[in-house]
């Protein structure tokens, strides 16, 4: 059943207070580091002081001898697991690589790589113990930059890494893990028919998800091998799966409890601490708590790739793009698995192109292994392609929105990455941008305006949700999706809509791995779509059961009962003249009519509708200092159906802000020793409140018929356009094409001086 | 070195604790007083998640030694609401959906209360600069600033 | 197991005695906004922390003979709220107001900002331009030291063992004088200065500059004075030619480094830009 007619909706589309709101404004909400268990030990990690080195030996005896130290673990305490592709998190991961990322085995591959861990009675003793661990290293040459890492003769990180995706496969190991290609038509021939060609080379630096909550967990393993994990993650089923694999345990022996999560943005879709705390707890028989410092977070988790994007576009004089090509080189960090593939798949997906080719390279170097970050890969590649679109518009003398309209993907467009797009709302975002007062507002001196668009697939997948009618007619729902930004509200709203009751009657909780069916992690903009589908179906089953129960009470056939405004009513005069039965009326009689009224539904949701966005950005540049101020920002997005519009707007605004930070100031800065030089919020410069204007979120609703309420994922696509939108605005303000992010003041001032 | 005994006032209640010299007020609040609403996002005064009000001024509790709490009056996020009655700032944060993950929220609410106690009618720019030390990675600050301005207006009776 | 101890003396003599007699490393705690970060990171491992805030007179601002005495441990938020000081020394006040966030302002102090001895400390160029004097107390008594003589290099000061700063003196400003401080950071807040410029100047009735003092931060191992810049604008009405000379003089004294916060080239250019802009603001404030 679907609920696509907006006029019929009573709850969906309104803006109620989120169910977990009071806990979060009063300090009651329990996040990862807020958890405590009796007898708990403190676990801490020793991290590599080299960017690349062979571990010759680790002597833990002195640390173990220190009073208060209960255990020390190294890679020797973890199974050496074979190479196996994991489909657990978001983006590619290999169990063997993950194991070696969690605890270095044989080699350290980046500064900050974990080499040993201790559990002690106090934090001070743990610190003292770390200082007593003697690690002998044989220092190796290192490589940080992606193109340096690709060169012959570059220091090789993995002797068993042979480039995949090339024929023949090389016989020499290298840092190029994979080559991927997506193509339609005959690009080389098509470029010959172009009237105008633009070419450019664009680069981005690695940026961190920079969630404010550092990773944290408490793990307790009993003498019977039963483990319980409390941790902050984007998916406790993911935590369970990774821990089981990395420690050789059965899934049923691990219960993973979801703490509140203080931001993830993709960065909490894999594990760092949990397997280590598990190993320490196993050895000590006591609960072990591990909390990262901010410096740990920057040095050893995330970030997303930096990349090189070479773009070539060919167009007719009227703006029709006849050929498009992009070559992407992405840093994966110390292990293969950059988001270069989605980077390739997304960067031209806004356009209806017959002849297009995108080639990508996944390259390892001595940096922390990248983790997913909001629309993984797409902001990087799209920065290149949407900057190139701006150049093309300039060269053609065409309005940038007109150029995009001329080439926009629409229903029936075959995307270079394979599928034929349906029910998409890209063109409406462009039309809304063009009609928006922002687009025609006057600009002052040193001010400029840029536009850019973006695409993200959105995904579905496995989710579970249950709906319980309580004895008093109130309703509890349980899902397996950690609530990272208000999803409890949307779950409760969809359930309330189906049952015809006020949202406040529905209390949603996030269940642990033993209390709800398997649910893939919170990522890929999938929760409202897939978990929402499970909850909706569970609510429908409950509604059907309520009708059955009412029929029993009235002693009429179930078909003769209708559900209306939260009540069972006779389907018509023939059904009998019964007074309506409320949910509470039926619930109180549940014992007599068949027992508890509950339903749990698990789905593997398909048909997630892709997301499209178009952003307009105004900047003012100080030519003497190179400082860029974002003056005004409008983000227009097809959201399918906004279940809770405030939280949809919030996703759009937050994504745009992260993209603005990526464009202007955020970057990983390495020193000559291969150490990250800015592992803190002081010099890793995320936007602060005074940096930002209001961000106007404009929601276009082109419902997705594959979801009961028409929802599409909304969380990721808003980070895709801003990088180019800002750069295009700077181009408009200054005439300077800033092809290398971030557009930091020294870089922009140098560009002024070079002109 | 033995622990130091500290007598202080937390959320209007007299409180005592023992602290080692290097322990921060944040450590004390979270680990000794079990007031885990104040969060540690950085431990270096760069994120504001640990904001508390000490003798009328908002400070990062990670940059205050526990021993410095002697004789002070400290308000944490747990002391902002009056029982079940939320402070207008808390209510406006909820009404405006000014939080997503909620981790930075306690610090932002404490800092906002300190702002409005001092300046009942801030401009948007004043609010943005006052709160510049409270990082939020989820919201882009838009709804936070709207909540702050609306709370200010309500508290002024506007 | 910590060997660290903490003490909060209640008189200058007691504090001097503790500091002079301390075994191992003693660290002064005033606002703590640098010390606690360093403690946590392990960059400093003191044996004793001496909290000076209980010493009478070390907190608060007094107006004395038209000048000002600022207690060394006065939080910068208190400095920002002092109307008389804000009117007389708007540059010093705006510089002290730029140290850290609102939360840091509630704790940080001029003495801490100075004695942390960072070349990028915001309040220091403004204090130097304003001819501030630090009153240093120690085992050999009390001495008045011009602020520019306190910092000797990154992380190093001229204070001897047992010495600390009790207060700062700002002289009575000459008629038609004012000051200004500007810094450059990549964001609008929460950054360390890439360049900082303090300008203090006096004009006559005709708007001609009769006295000027300019100090730069973050462009050399210590804050530096720009005497040629002052000379370039004295006698002028801050016309374009004078400003151009000031710009060149400011650039000429720079000896910066390239780091994660800025390049040598950028710092030098920005020093010139900000010197012009800060001088323009101070000139307007002075009534020029």
Short mmCIF file of N, CA, C and O in Angstrom, two decimals, chain C residues 199-247:
data_model
loop_
_atom_site.label_atom_id
_atom_site.label_comp_id
_atom_site.label_asym_id
_atom_site.label_seq_id
_atom_site.Cartn_x
_atom_site.Cartn_y
_atom_site.Cartn_z
N UNK C 199 48.52 48.84 16.19
CA UNK C 199 48.94 50.20 15.85
C UNK C 199 48.40 51.14 16.92
O UNK C 199 47.22 51.07 17.26
N UNK C 200 49.28 52.00 17.43
CA UNK C 200 48.86 53.02 18.38
C UNK C 200 49.35 54.34 17.83
O UNK C 200 50.50 54.43 17.38
N UNK C 201 48.52 55.37 17.80
CA UNK C 201 49.00 56.64 17.25
C UNK C 201 48.29 57.84 17.87
O UNK C 201 47.25 57.72 18.51
N UNK C 202 48.91 58.99 17.69
CA UNK C 202 48.41 60.26 18.21
C UNK C 202 48.38 61.25 17.06
O UNK C 202 49.31 61.26 16.22
N UNK C 203 47.32 62.06 17.02
CA UNK C 203 47.25 63.08 15.96
C UNK C 203 47.15 64.46 16.61
O UNK C 203 46.77 64.59 17.78
N UNK C 204 47.50 65.47 15.82
CA UNK C 204 47.31 66.82 16.33
C UNK C 204 45.96 67.37 15.86
O UNK C 204 45.19 66.65 15.21
N UNK C 205 45.72 68.63 16.16
CA UNK C 205 44.41 69.20 15.85
C UNK C 205 44.14 69.20 14.36
O UNK C 205 42.99 69.14 13.92
N UNK C 206 45.18 69.20 13.57
CA UNK C 206 45.00 69.24 12.12
C UNK C 206 44.90 67.84 11.52
O UNK C 206 44.78 67.67 10.31
N UNK C 207 44.99 66.84 12.39
CA UNK C 207 44.91 65.47 11.87
C UNK C 207 46.24 64.93 11.41
O UNK C 207 46.29 63.87 10.77
N UNK C 208 47.31 65.60 11.74
CA UNK C 208 48.64 65.10 11.38
C UNK C 208 49.12 64.16 12.49
O UNK C 208 49.02 64.49 13.68
N UNK C 209 49.64 63.04 12.10
CA UNK C 209 50.10 62.06 13.08
C UNK C 209 51.40 62.58 13.72
O UNK C 209 52.36 62.92 13.02
N UNK C 210 51.38 62.63 15.06
CA UNK C 210 52.56 63.14 15.76
C UNK C 210 53.33 62.03 16.45
O UNK C 210 54.49 62.20 16.83
N UNK C 211 52.67 60.92 16.66
CA UNK C 211 53.37 59.80 17.32
C UNK C 211 52.72 58.51 16.82
O UNK C 211 51.50 58.48 16.57
N UNK C 212 53.52 57.48 16.67
CA UNK C 212 52.96 56.19 16.24
C UNK C 212 53.86 55.07 16.70
O UNK C 212 55.08 55.24 16.84
N UNK C 213 53.24 53.93 16.93
CA UNK C 213 53.98 52.74 17.33
C UNK C 213 53.25 51.55 16.75
O UNK C 213 52.03 51.41 16.88
N UNK C 214 54.01 50.72 16.07
CA UNK C 214 53.40 49.61 15.32
C UNK C 214 54.14 48.33 15.68
O UNK C 214 55.38 48.30 15.68
N UNK C 215 53.38 47.30 16.00
CA UNK C 215 54.00 46.01 16.32
C UNK C 215 53.31 44.89 15.54
O UNK C 215 52.09 44.92 15.35
N UNK C 216 54.11 43.93 15.10
CA UNK C 216 53.59 42.80 14.33
C UNK C 216 53.72 41.52 15.13
O UNK C 216 54.68 41.34 15.88
N UNK C 217 52.77 40.62 14.91
CA UNK C 217 52.84 39.29 15.51
C UNK C 217 52.78 38.22 14.44
O UNK C 217 52.28 38.46 13.33
N UNK C 218 53.34 37.06 14.75
CA UNK C 218 53.29 35.86 13.90
C UNK C 218 54.12 35.97 12.62
O UNK C 218 53.96 35.16 11.71
N UNK C 219 55.00 36.96 12.56
CA UNK C 219 55.83 37.10 11.37
C UNK C 219 57.32 36.96 11.69
O UNK C 219 58.17 37.18 10.83
N UNK C 220 57.61 36.59 12.93
CA UNK C 220 59.01 36.43 13.37
C UNK C 220 58.98 35.61 14.66
O UNK C 220 57.90 35.39 15.23
N UNK C 221 60.12 35.16 15.16
CA UNK C 221 60.12 34.34 16.39
C UNK C 221 59.51 35.06 17.59
O UNK C 221 59.00 34.43 18.50
N UNK C 222 59.59 36.38 17.61
CA UNK C 222 58.89 37.16 18.64
C UNK C 222 58.11 38.25 17.93
O UNK C 222 58.29 38.49 16.74
N UNK C 223 57.28 38.95 18.71
CA UNK C 223 56.61 40.12 18.16
C UNK C 223 57.69 41.15 17.80
O UNK C 223 58.72 41.23 18.47
N UNK C 224 57.45 41.91 16.73
CA UNK C 224 58.47 42.88 16.32
C UNK C 224 57.85 44.26 16.15
O UNK C 224 56.72 44.41 15.69
N UNK C 225 58.63 45.25 16.53
CA UNK C 225 58.24 46.64 16.30
C UNK C 225 58.59 47.03 14.87
O UNK C 225 59.50 46.46 14.26
N UNK C 226 57.86 48.00 14.35
CA UNK C 226 58.10 48.47 12.98
C UNK C 226 58.43 49.95 13.03
O UNK C 226 57.60 50.80 12.68
N UNK C 227 59.64 50.31 13.49
CA UNK C 227 59.97 51.73 13.65
C UNK C 227 59.91 52.50 12.32
O UNK C 227 59.46 53.66 12.30
N UNK C 228 60.32 51.86 11.23
CA UNK C 228 60.26 52.56 9.94
C UNK C 228 58.82 52.83 9.51
O UNK C 228 58.53 53.82 8.83
N UNK C 229 57.93 51.94 9.92
CA UNK C 229 56.52 52.14 9.61
C UNK C 229 55.97 53.32 10.38
O UNK C 229 55.22 54.15 9.84
N UNK C 230 56.35 53.40 11.65
CA UNK C 230 55.92 54.54 12.47
C UNK C 230 56.47 55.83 11.88
O UNK C 230 55.74 56.82 11.72
N UNK C 231 57.75 55.80 11.53
CA UNK C 231 58.37 56.99 10.95
C UNK C 231 57.68 57.40 9.66
O UNK C 231 57.52 58.59 9.35
N UNK C 232 57.23 56.38 8.90
CA UNK C 232 56.61 56.66 7.60
C UNK C 232 55.29 57.39 7.73
O UNK C 232 54.89 58.15 6.84
N UNK C 233 54.58 57.15 8.84
CA UNK C 233 53.26 57.81 8.94
C UNK C 233 53.29 59.03 9.85
O UNK C 233 52.39 59.86 9.78
N UNK C 234 54.32 59.17 10.69
CA UNK C 234 54.41 60.38 11.52
C UNK C 234 54.64 61.57 10.61
O UNK C 234 55.47 61.51 9.69
N UNK C 235 53.88 62.62 10.86
CA UNK C 235 53.98 63.79 10.01
C UNK C 235 53.02 63.76 8.84
O UNK C 235 52.91 64.72 8.08
N UNK C 236 52.31 62.64 8.68
CA UNK C 236 51.36 62.54 7.56
C UNK C 236 49.93 62.56 8.08
O UNK C 236 49.69 62.47 9.29
N UNK C 237 49.02 62.70 7.15
CA UNK C 237 47.60 62.52 7.48
C UNK C 237 47.14 61.15 7.00
O UNK C 237 46.00 60.95 6.64
N UNK C 238 48.05 60.24 6.98
CA UNK C 238 47.82 58.86 6.57
C UNK C 238 47.28 58.80 5.13
O UNK C 238 46.31 58.11 4.82
N UNK C 239 47.92 59.57 4.28
CA UNK C 239 47.57 59.57 2.86
C UNK C 239 48.08 58.28 2.22
O UNK C 239 48.78 57.48 2.85
N UNK C 240 47.72 58.08 0.98
CA UNK C 240 48.07 56.83 0.29
C UNK C 240 49.58 56.60 0.26
O UNK C 240 50.05 55.47 0.39
N UNK C 241 50.33 57.67 0.10
CA UNK C 241 51.79 57.52 0.03
C UNK C 241 52.35 57.03 1.36
O UNK C 241 53.20 56.13 1.41
N UNK C 242 51.81 57.60 2.46
CA UNK C 242 52.26 57.17 3.79
C UNK C 242 51.88 55.72 4.04
O UNK C 242 52.67 54.93 4.58
N UNK C 243 50.67 55.38 3.62
CA UNK C 243 50.21 54.00 3.80
C UNK C 243 51.08 53.02 3.00
O UNK C 243 51.39 51.93 3.48
N UNK C 244 51.46 53.42 1.81
CA UNK C 244 52.30 52.55 0.98
C UNK C 244 53.66 52.34 1.65
O UNK C 244 54.21 51.23 1.66
N UNK C 245 54.18 53.42 2.23
CA UNK C 245 55.47 53.29 2.93
C UNK C 245 55.33 52.40 4.16
O UNK C 245 56.22 51.61 4.49
N UNK C 246 54.21 52.55 4.85
CA UNK C 246 53.94 51.71 6.03
C UNK C 246 53.87 50.24 5.63
O UNK C 246 54.46 49.36 6.27
N UNK C 247 53.16 49.99 4.55
CA UNK C 247 53.02 48.63 4.02
C UNK C 247 54.42 48.04 3.76
O UNK C 247 54.75 46.93 4.21
#
